């Protein structure tokens, strides 16, 4: 099968390079502790339901309850993280999670934890994770050099998957000996430790010149950016094609352990640990694999490997075979998600980074939440074998779509901030909240360049819509056919000023210059203010 290449020929830094930065290292270790606690809590909740409920769907819904809040709250969380101090936001969230964990622990130890309440508190913990993820992800480019972002993304995968290897194993031992209450208590302590490390970190003062974006406007701006960015949409599509069928592994693995293999909580922890060990190995190998294969080749290989693993889980009853299959599953999982996350980190400009990553988190969590519910229901109706084989077929179908929807090559795009628009000078001085504002730009274009100019303006259209415009049109002057008039509507004067001062990148400037090169003179801009 032919796959369009988006290769990277420059050797990537070591996956360990960002850990040489003390601040990043301390926060990474704190997040690792929190991730371990989260996986312990997940295993505890799933096993509690395995023992006290009789349906596959209810067990699988633990994953849905923990990930659905990210779908619901991630974009508002990203807007908060792009607007307010991220360190203080993270501290407040961790302290709230300590409170939820304390309630969960107390009621479980007291034997007063029905399934509905367990899922409700799991949902509350997921809401905290929804607030945590965009703020933490958006902090990373401030902690490490841009050249190390891919390595930092790999370290994020190592943290998550090392936690997946260690957390379930610890949880299995503790559940077998003391019950899930202790596991829930340790998870609460992991949140407290993360909050303590954040409190000790004295972040350099930020430049707060200019008012922060209004919350509602910030949420809408983040949604517009994603909607009008073909690169971001393609990254999200590739992630979804992998995550929906891939979620069958996580949703059904406790049932494979208990029903097909006859394992207890300790054995289930071993299975999850095998995936985690494979994922850590994959993260360490990823820099070398990136230099050897294109991004699309990585996605193809990982998808085929993961589909094969799903088939093994559905067809075998051998514990050794399942453990052996879960090791490459971990490698494939981290190959895809670490690469996709790094692509998002490298592409998104700073002003919308947390919101763009929040949308990625929504796809990440939503794919797993919807998939877990679907695979649990299918297993209830048709059995574990049918559910796993269906997921494998769906994974292979997603791999085939690489032929038509590959990852886009962004190696030539300039993502550095660019402030190149002249400051507007108006006789009428509007307030920041005044709007809408209609901006028109008139271009003189000779007939021989008309077709090329219209084509070049398509990239300008996407730039305007990504950075603040809600409507855009290109008109031709009826009285002067050699004049083209670009008109775009911005919700407020503040939104338009942000286009002037911080939202544009070198790629936006390049798009405008390509269009300007086809004109016969300088463009003339005007700003029309609402008369109401």
Coordinates of C-alpha atoms in Angstrom, one line a residue:
X1 CA 0.0 0.0 0.0
X2 CA 1.4 3.4 -0.9
X3 CA 1.6 5.9 1.9
X4 CA 2.4 9.6 1.6
X5 CA 5.6 10.3 3.5
X6 CA 6.1 13.0 6.2
X7 CA 9.6 11.9 7.0
X8 CA 12.0 13.4 9.5
X9 CA 15.6 13.0 8.6
X10 CA 17.2 15.0 11.4
X11 CA 18.2 12.8 14.4
X12 CA 16.0 13.5 17.4
X13 CA 17.5 14.3 20.8
X14 CA 17.6 11.5 23.4
X15 CA 14.3 10.8 25.2
X16 CA 16.1 11.6 28.5
X17 CA 17.4 15.1 27.4
X18 CA 14.7 17.2 29.1
X19 CA 15.3 15.5 32.5
X20 CA 18.6 17.5 32.7
X21 CA 16.5 20.5 33.3
X22 CA 15.9 20.6 37.1
X23 CA 12.4 22.2 37.1
X24 CA 11.1 19.9 34.4
X25 CA 12.6 16.9 36.2
X26 CA 10.9 17.6 39.5
X27 CA 7.5 18.2 37.9
X28 CA 7.9 15.1 35.7
X29 CA 8.6 13.0 38.8
X30 CA 5.6 14.5 40.6
X31 CA 3.4 13.8 37.6
X32 CA 4.7 10.2 37.5
X33 CA 3.7 9.7 41.1
X34 CA 0.2 11.1 40.2
X35 CA -0.1 8.8 37.2
X36 CA 0.8 5.8 39.3
X37 CA -1.9 6.7 41.8
X38 CA -4.4 7.2 38.9
X39 CA -3.7 3.7 37.5
X40 CA -4.0 2.2 41.0
X41 CA -7.4 3.9 41.4
X42 CA -8.5 2.6 38.0
X43 CA -7.6 -1.0 38.8
X44 CA -9.2 -0.7 42.2
X45 CA -12.5 0.7 40.8
X46 CA -12.6 -1.9 38.0
X47 CA -11.9 -4.8 40.3
X48 CA -14.5 -3.6 42.9
X49 CA -17.1 -3.7 40.1
X50 CA -15.9 -7.1 38.9
X51 CA -16.6 -8.5 42.3
X52 CA -19.9 -6.7 43.0
X53 CA -21.5 -6.5 39.5
X54 CA -22.4 -9.0 36.9
X55 CA -22.2 -7.1 33.6
X56 CA -19.3 -6.4 31.3
X57 CA -20.7 -3.0 30.4
X58 CA -20.6 -1.7 34.0
X59 CA -16.9 -2.7 34.3
X60 CA -16.0 -1.0 31.0
X61 CA -17.9 2.1 32.1
X62 CA -15.2 2.8 34.7
X63 CA -13.0 3.9 31.8
X64 CA -15.9 5.9 30.3
X65 CA -16.5 7.7 33.7
X66 CA -12.9 8.7 34.0
X67 CA -12.5 9.9 30.5
X68 CA -15.9 11.4 29.6
X69 CA -15.2 14.6 31.7
X70 CA -12.2 15.4 29.4
X71 CA -14.6 15.4 26.5
X72 CA -17.0 17.7 28.3
X73 CA -14.5 20.1 30.1
X74 CA -11.2 20.0 28.2
X75 CA -11.8 23.0 25.9
X76 CA -13.0 25.3 28.7
X77 CA -10.0 24.0 30.7
X78 CA -7.7 24.9 27.9
X79 CA -9.2 28.4 27.8
X80 CA -8.5 28.7 31.5
X81 CA -4.9 27.5 31.1
X82 CA -4.3 30.0 28.2
X83 CA -5.8 32.8 30.3
X84 CA -4.7 32.4 33.9
X85 CA -1.5 31.4 35.8
X86 CA -1.1 27.7 35.0
X87 CA 0.9 26.9 38.1
X88 CA -1.8 28.2 40.4
X89 CA -4.5 26.5 38.4
X90 CA -2.8 23.2 38.7
X91 CA -2.3 23.6 42.5
X92 CA -6.0 24.3 43.0
X93 CA -7.1 21.3 40.9
X94 CA -4.7 18.9 42.8
X95 CA -6.0 20.1 46.2
X96 CA -9.6 19.5 45.0
X97 CA -8.7 16.0 43.8
X98 CA -7.2 15.3 47.3
X99 CA -10.7 16.0 48.7
X100 CA -12.5 13.7 46.2
X101 CA -9.9 11.0 46.9
X102 CA -10.4 11.3 50.7
X103 CA -14.2 10.8 50.3
X104 CA -13.7 7.8 48.0
X105 CA -11.3 6.2 50.4
X106 CA -13.4 6.8 53.5
X107 CA -16.6 5.4 52.0
X108 CA -14.9 2.4 50.5
X109 CA -13.2 1.4 53.8
X110 CA -16.5 1.8 55.6
X111 CA -18.2 -0.5 53.1
X112 CA -20.6 2.1 51.8
X113 CA -19.5 2.3 48.1
X114 CA -22.3 1.3 45.7
X115 CA -21.6 1.1 42.0
X116 CA -23.4 4.4 41.2
X117 CA -21.5 6.4 43.8
X118 CA -18.1 4.8 42.7
X119 CA -18.8 5.9 39.1
X120 CA -19.8 9.4 40.2
X121 CA -16.6 9.9 42.2
X122 CA -14.6 8.4 39.3
X123 CA -16.2 11.0 37.1
X124 CA -15.2 13.7 39.6
X125 CA -11.6 12.5 39.4
X126 CA -11.8 12.6 35.7
X127 CA -13.0 16.2 35.8
X128 CA -9.8 17.0 37.7
X129 CA -7.7 15.3 35.1
X130 CA -9.5 17.3 32.4
X131 CA -8.4 20.5 34.2
X132 CA -4.9 19.2 34.7
X133 CA -3.9 17.9 31.2
X134 CA -4.1 21.1 29.1
X135 CA -2.4 23.3 31.7
X136 CA 0.5 20.8 32.1
X137 CA 0.9 20.2 28.4
X138 CA 0.9 23.9 27.7
X139 CA 3.6 24.4 30.3
X140 CA 6.1 22.0 28.7
X141 CA 7.2 24.3 25.9
X142 CA 8.1 26.9 28.6
X143 CA 10.2 24.3 30.5
X144 CA 12.2 22.8 27.6
X145 CA 13.7 24.1 24.4
X146 CA 11.7 23.6 21.2
X147 CA 14.3 21.1 19.9
X148 CA 13.5 18.9 22.9
X149 CA 9.7 19.0 22.6
X150 CA 9.5 15.6 20.9
X151 CA 11.7 14.1 23.6
X152 CA 9.5 15.7 26.3
X153 CA 6.5 14.1 24.6
X154 CA 8.2 10.8 24.7
X155 CA 8.9 11.3 28.4
X156 CA 5.2 12.0 28.9
X157 CA 4.5 8.6 27.3
X158 CA 7.2 7.0 29.6
X159 CA 5.6 8.6 32.6
X160 CA 2.1 7.4 31.7
X161 CA 3.2 3.9 30.7
X162 CA 5.7 3.4 33.5
X163 CA 2.8 4.2 35.8
X164 CA 0.8 1.7 33.8
X165 CA 3.5 -0.9 34.5
X166 CA 4.0 -0.1 38.2
X167 CA 0.6 1.1 39.3
X168 CA -1.6 -1.9 38.4
X169 CA 1.0 -4.3 39.9
X170 CA 1.1 -2.4 43.2
X171 CA -2.7 -2.1 43.1
X172 CA -3.1 -5.8 42.5
X173 CA -1.0 -6.8 45.5
X174 CA -2.7 -4.2 47.8
X175 CA -6.2 -5.2 46.7
X176 CA -5.5 -8.9 47.2
X177 CA -4.2 -8.2 50.8
X178 CA -6.1 -5.1 52.0
X179 CA -8.9 -4.3 49.6
X180 CA -9.3 -1.3 47.2
X181 CA -9.7 1.3 50.0
X182 CA -6.0 1.6 50.6
X183 CA -5.4 2.0 46.8
X184 CA -7.8 4.9 46.7
X185 CA -6.0 6.5 49.7
X186 CA -2.6 6.3 48.0
X187 CA -4.1 7.9 44.9
X188 CA -5.3 10.9 47.1
X189 CA -1.7 11.2 48.5
X190 CA -0.3 11.3 45.0
X191 CA -2.4 14.4 44.2
X192 CA -1.1 16.0 47.4
X193 CA 2.5 15.3 46.4
X194 CA 2.0 16.9 43.0
X195 CA 0.4 20.0 44.7
X196 CA 3.4 20.2 47.1
X197 CA 5.9 20.2 44.2
X198 CA 4.0 22.8 42.3
X199 CA 3.9 25.0 45.5
X200 CA 7.7 24.7 45.8
X201 CA 8.3 25.7 42.2
X202 CA 8.8 29.5 42.0
X203 CA 7.9 30.2 38.4
X204 CA 9.5 33.4 36.9
X205 CA 7.1 36.3 36.6
X206 CA 5.1 36.4 33.4
X207 CA 4.7 39.4 31.2
X208 CA 1.0 40.3 31.8
X209 CA 1.0 43.4 29.5
X210 CA -2.4 43.5 28.0
X211 CA -5.7 42.2 29.5
X212 CA -6.3 38.5 29.4
X213 CA -8.9 37.1 27.0
X214 CA -12.4 36.9 28.1
X215 CA -13.3 33.3 29.0
X216 CA -16.2 32.9 26.5
X217 CA -14.2 34.5 23.7
X218 CA -11.2 32.4 24.5
X219 CA -13.2 29.2 24.2
X220 CA -14.7 30.3 20.9
X221 CA -11.3 31.3 19.5
X222 CA -9.9 27.9 20.4
X223 CA -12.7 26.1 18.6
X224 CA -12.3 28.4 15.5
X225 CA -8.5 27.7 15.4
X226 CA -9.0 23.9 15.3
X227 CA -11.9 24.1 12.9
X228 CA -9.9 26.1 10.3
X229 CA -6.6 24.3 10.7
X230 CA -6.3 21.4 8.3
X231 CA -3.1 20.1 9.9
X232 CA -4.7 20.0 13.4
X233 CA -7.8 18.3 12.0
X234 CA -5.8 15.6 10.3
X235 CA -3.8 14.9 13.5
X236 CA -7.0 14.5 15.4
X237 CA -8.5 12.2 12.7
X238 CA -5.4 9.9 12.8
X239 CA -5.6 9.8 16.6
X240 CA -9.3 8.9 16.6
X241 CA -8.8 6.1 14.0
X242 CA -6.3 4.5 16.4
X243 CA -8.0 5.2 19.7
X244 CA -11.5 4.0 19.1
X245 CA -10.6 0.4 18.3
X246 CA -7.5 0.5 20.6
X247 CA -9.7 1.3 23.6
X248 CA -11.0 -2.3 23.4
X249 CA -7.8 -3.5 25.0
X250 CA -8.1 -1.4 28.1
X251 CA -11.9 -1.8 28.4
X252 CA -11.9 -5.6 28.1
X253 CA -8.6 -6.5 29.7
X254 CA -10.1 -7.0 33.2
X255 CA -12.6 -9.4 31.7
X256 CA -9.9 -11.3 29.8
X257 CA -8.0 -11.6 33.1
X258 CA -10.9 -12.8 35.2
X259 CA -13.0 -14.9 32.8
X260 CA -10.7 -16.2 30.1
X261 CA -7.5 -16.6 32.1
X262 CA -9.0 -17.1 35.6
X263 CA -6.6 -14.5 37.2
X264 CA -7.1 -12.5 40.3
X265 CA -6.3 -8.8 40.8
X266 CA -2.6 -9.6 41.0
X267 CA -2.7 -11.4 37.6
X268 CA -4.6 -8.5 36.1
X269 CA -1.9 -6.1 37.4
X270 CA 0.7 -8.3 35.7
X271 CA -1.1 -8.0 32.3
X272 CA -1.3 -4.2 32.6
X273 CA 2.3 -4.1 33.7
X274 CA 3.3 -6.0 30.5
X275 CA 1.6 -3.2 28.4
X276 CA 3.4 -0.6 30.5
X277 CA 6.8 -2.2 30.1
X278 CA 6.3 -2.4 26.3
X279 CA 5.3 1.2 26.2
X280 CA 8.4 2.3 28.1
X281 CA 10.5 0.4 25.7
X282 CA 8.7 2.0 22.8
X283 CA 9.3 5.5 24.2
X284 CA 13.0 4.8 24.4
X285 CA 13.1 3.4 20.9
X286 CA 11.0 6.1 19.4
X287 CA 13.7 8.7 18.6
X288 CA 15.6 6.0 16.6
X289 CA 12.4 4.9 14.8
X290 CA 11.6 8.5 13.9
X291 CA 14.9 8.8 12.0
X292 CA 14.3 5.5 10.2
X293 CA 10.6 5.7 9.3
X294 CA 8.2 8.5 8.2
X295 CA 5.4 9.4 10.5
X296 CA 2.9 7.6 8.3
X297 CA 5.0 4.5 8.2
X298 CA 5.1 4.5 12.0
X299 CA 1.3 4.8 12.1
X300 CA 0.9 1.9 9.6
X301 CA 3.2 -0.4 11.5
X302 CA 1.7 0.4 14.9
X303 CA -1.8 -0.1 13.7
X304 CA -1.1 -3.5 12.2
X305 CA 0.7 -4.6 15.4
X306 CA -2.1 -3.5 17.6
X307 CA -4.7 -5.3 15.4
X308 CA -2.7 -8.5 15.7
X309 CA -2.6 -8.1 19.5
X310 CA -6.4 -7.7 19.7
X311 CA -6.8 -10.9 17.7
X312 CA -4.5 -12.8 20.1
X313 CA -6.5 -11.5 23.1
X314 CA -9.8 -12.7 21.5
X315 CA -8.6 -16.1 20.4
X316 CA -6.1 -17.4 23.1
X317 CA -6.6 -18.7 26.6
X318 CA -2.9 -18.9 27.4
X319 CA -1.6 -16.5 30.0
X320 CA 1.9 -16.6 28.5
X321 CA 0.6 -15.8 25.0
X322 CA -1.4 -12.9 26.3
X323 CA 1.5 -11.4 28.3
X324 CA 3.8 -11.8 25.2
X325 CA 1.2 -10.1 23.0
X326 CA 0.7 -7.2 25.4
X327 CA 4.4 -6.2 25.2
X328 CA 4.3 -5.1 21.5
X329 CA 0.9 -3.6 22.2
X330 CA 2.6 -1.2 24.6
X331 CA 5.2 -0.3 22.0
X332 CA 2.5 0.3 19.3
X333 CA 0.4 2.4 21.7
X334 CA 3.3 4.8 22.5
X335 CA 4.5 4.9 18.9
X336 CA 1.2 6.4 17.8
X337 CA 0.2 8.6 20.7
X338 CA 3.7 10.0 21.5
X339 CA 4.2 10.9 17.9
X340 CA 0.7 12.5 17.5
X341 CA 1.1 14.5 20.7
X342 CA 4.6 15.8 19.6
X343 CA 3.1 16.8 16.3
X344 CA 0.5 18.9 18.1
X345 CA 3.0 20.5 20.5
X346 CA 5.3 21.5 17.6
X347 CA 2.5 22.8 15.4
X348 CA 0.4 24.9 17.7
X349 CA 1.3 28.5 18.3
X350 CA 1.7 29.7 21.9
X351 CA -1.4 31.8 22.2
X352 CA -3.8 28.8 21.6
X353 CA -1.5 25.9 22.7
X354 CA -3.5 24.8 25.7
X355 CA -6.8 25.0 23.8
X356 CA -5.5 23.1 20.9
X357 CA -4.0 20.4 23.2
X358 CA -7.4 20.4 25.1
X359 CA -9.2 19.4 21.9
X360 CA -6.6 16.7 21.4
X361 CA -7.3 15.5 24.9
X362 CA -11.0 15.5 24.0
X363 CA -10.4 13.2 21.1
X364 CA -8.0 11.1 23.2
X365 CA -10.5 10.7 26.0
X366 CA -13.7 10.7 23.9
X367 CA -12.4 7.9 21.6
X368 CA -11.6 5.8 24.6
X369 CA -14.8 6.6 26.4
X370 CA -17.1 5.9 23.4
X371 CA -15.0 2.9 22.5
X372 CA -15.1 1.4 26.0
X373 CA -18.8 1.7 26.2
X374 CA -19.3 0.2 22.7
X375 CA -16.9 -2.7 23.3
X376 CA -18.4 -3.5 26.7
X377 CA -21.9 -3.6 25.2
X378 CA -20.7 -5.7 22.3
X379 CA -19.0 -8.1 24.7
X380 CA -22.2 -8.4 26.7
X381 CA -24.2 -9.1 23.6
X382 CA -21.8 -11.4 21.6
X383 CA -18.9 -12.3 23.8
X384 CA -15.3 -11.3 24.3
X385 CA -14.1 -13.1 21.1
X386 CA -16.4 -11.2 18.8
X387 CA -15.6 -7.9 20.5
X388 CA -11.9 -8.3 20.1
X389 CA -12.0 -9.5 16.5
X390 CA -14.4 -6.6 15.6
X391 CA -12.0 -4.1 17.2
X392 CA -9.1 -5.7 15.2
X393 CA -10.9 -5.3 11.9
X394 CA -11.8 -1.7 12.7
X395 CA -8.1 -1.0 13.5
X396 CA -7.0 -2.4 10.2
X397 CA -9.7 -0.4 8.4
X398 CA -8.2 2.7 10.0
X399 CA -4.7 1.8 8.8
X400 CA -6.0 1.5 5.2
X401 CA -7.3 5.1 5.4
X402 CA -3.7 6.3 5.5
X403 CA -3.7 6.0 1.8
X404 CA -6.2 8.8 1.5
X405 CA -5.8 10.7 4.8
X406 CA -2.1 10.6 5.8
X407 CA -0.5 12.9 8.3
X408 CA 0.5 16.2 6.7
X409 CA 4.1 17.2 6.2
X410 CA 4.7 20.4 8.2
X411 CA 8.5 20.4 8.2
X412 CA 8.6 23.5 5.9
X413 CA 6.1 25.6 7.9
X414 CA 7.4 28.5 10.0
X415 CA 5.6 28.2 13.4
X416 CA 7.5 31.1 15.1
X417 CA 5.4 34.1 16.2
X418 CA 5.4 37.0 13.7
X419 CA 4.2 40.5 14.4
X420 CA 4.3 42.2 11.0
X421 CA 0.9 44.0 10.7
X422 CA 1.3 47.8 11.2
X423 CA -0.5 49.2 14.2
X424 CA -3.9 50.6 13.1
X425 CA -4.4 54.3 13.4
X426 CA -8.0 55.3 13.6
X427 CA -9.8 58.7 14.1
X428 CA -12.4 56.9 16.1
X429 CA -11.0 55.0 19.1
X430 CA -13.1 52.0 19.9
X431 CA -13.3 50.2 23.2
X432 CA -11.9 46.7 23.4
X433 CA -15.3 45.1 23.7
X434 CA -16.8 47.1 20.7
X435 CA -17.8 45.0 17.8
X436 CA -18.2 43.5 15.4
X437 CA -15.4 45.0 13.3
X438 CA -15.4 44.6 9.5
X439 CA -11.9 44.7 8.0
X440 CA -11.4 45.2 4.3
X441 CA -8.2 45.0 2.3
X442 CA -8.2 46.1 -1.3
X443 CA -5.7 44.5 -3.8
X444 CA -4.9 45.7 -7.3
X445 CA -4.5 42.6 -9.5
X446 CA -3.9 42.4 -13.2
X447 CA -6.0 40.0 -15.3
X448 CA -3.0 37.6 -15.9
X449 CA -2.6 37.0 -12.2
X450 CA -6.3 36.7 -11.2
X451 CA -6.6 32.9 -11.1
X452 CA -3.3 32.5 -9.2
X453 CA -4.3 35.3 -6.8
X454 CA -7.6 33.7 -6.0
X455 CA -5.9 30.4 -5.3
X456 CA -3.3 32.1 -3.0
X457 CA -6.0 33.9 -1.0
X458 CA -7.4 30.5 0.1
X459 CA -4.4 30.2 2.5
X460 CA -5.0 33.8 3.7
X461 CA -8.7 32.9 4.3
X462 CA -7.7 30.1 6.6
X463 CA -5.2 32.3 8.4
X464 CA -7.9 35.0 9.1
X465 CA -10.4 32.5 10.3
X466 CA -7.8 30.7 12.6
X467 CA -6.7 33.9 14.2
X468 CA -10.0 35.6 14.9
X469 CA -12.4 36.2 12.0
X470 CA -15.8 34.6 12.1
X471 CA -16.6 35.3 8.4
X472 CA -14.5 35.9 5.3
X473 CA -15.2 36.7 1.7
X474 CA -13.3 37.8 -1.4
X475 CA -15.1 40.3 -3.6
X476 CA -14.4 41.9 -7.0
X477 CA -15.0 45.6 -7.5
X478 CA -17.8 46.0 -10.1
X479 CA -16.6 49.5 -11.1
X480 CA -12.9 48.6 -11.2
X481 CA -12.5 44.9 -12.3
X482 CA -8.8 45.0 -11.5
X483 CA -9.5 45.4 -7.8
X484 CA -10.2 42.6 -5.4
X485 CA -11.5 43.3 -1.9
X486 CA -11.0 40.9 1.0
X487 CA -13.5 41.4 3.8
X488 CA -13.6 39.6 7.1
X489 CA -15.6 40.1 10.2
X490 CA -14.1 40.0 13.7
X491 CA -16.3 39.7 16.8
X492 CA -14.6 42.6 18.7
X493 CA -11.9 45.3 18.5
X494 CA -9.9 43.4 21.1
X495 CA -10.0 40.2 19.0
X496 CA -8.7 42.2 16.0
X497 CA -5.9 43.8 18.0
X498 CA -4.8 40.3 19.1
X499 CA -4.4 39.5 15.4
X500 CA -2.0 42.4 15.2
X501 CA 0.0 41.6 18.3
X502 CA 0.4 37.9 18.9
X503 CA -1.7 35.4 17.0
X504 CA 0.1 35.3 13.6
X505 CA 3.0 33.0 12.8
X506 CA 5.7 33.0 10.1
X507 CA 3.5 30.6 8.1
X508 CA 0.7 33.2 8.1
X509 CA 3.2 35.9 6.9
X510 CA 4.4 33.6 4.1
X511 CA 0.8 33.0 2.9
X512 CA 0.2 36.8 2.8
X513 CA 3.5 37.4 1.0
X514 CA 2.6 34.8 -1.7
X515 CA -0.7 36.6 -2.4
X516 CA 0.9 40.1 -2.3
X517 CA 3.5 39.0 -4.8
X518 CA 0.7 38.6 -7.4
X519 CA -0.7 42.1 -7.0
X520 CA 0.3 45.3 -8.9
X521 CA 0.8 47.5 -5.9
X522 CA 0.4 47.8 -2.1
X523 CA -2.8 46.7 -0.5
X524 CA -5.0 49.2 1.3
X525 CA -6.7 48.2 4.6
X526 CA -9.7 49.9 6.3
X527 CA -11.6 49.1 9.6
X528 CA -15.3 49.5 9.7
X529 CA -16.8 49.8 13.2
X530 CA -20.3 49.0 14.1
X531 CA -22.5 52.1 14.1
X532 CA -25.0 50.6 16.7

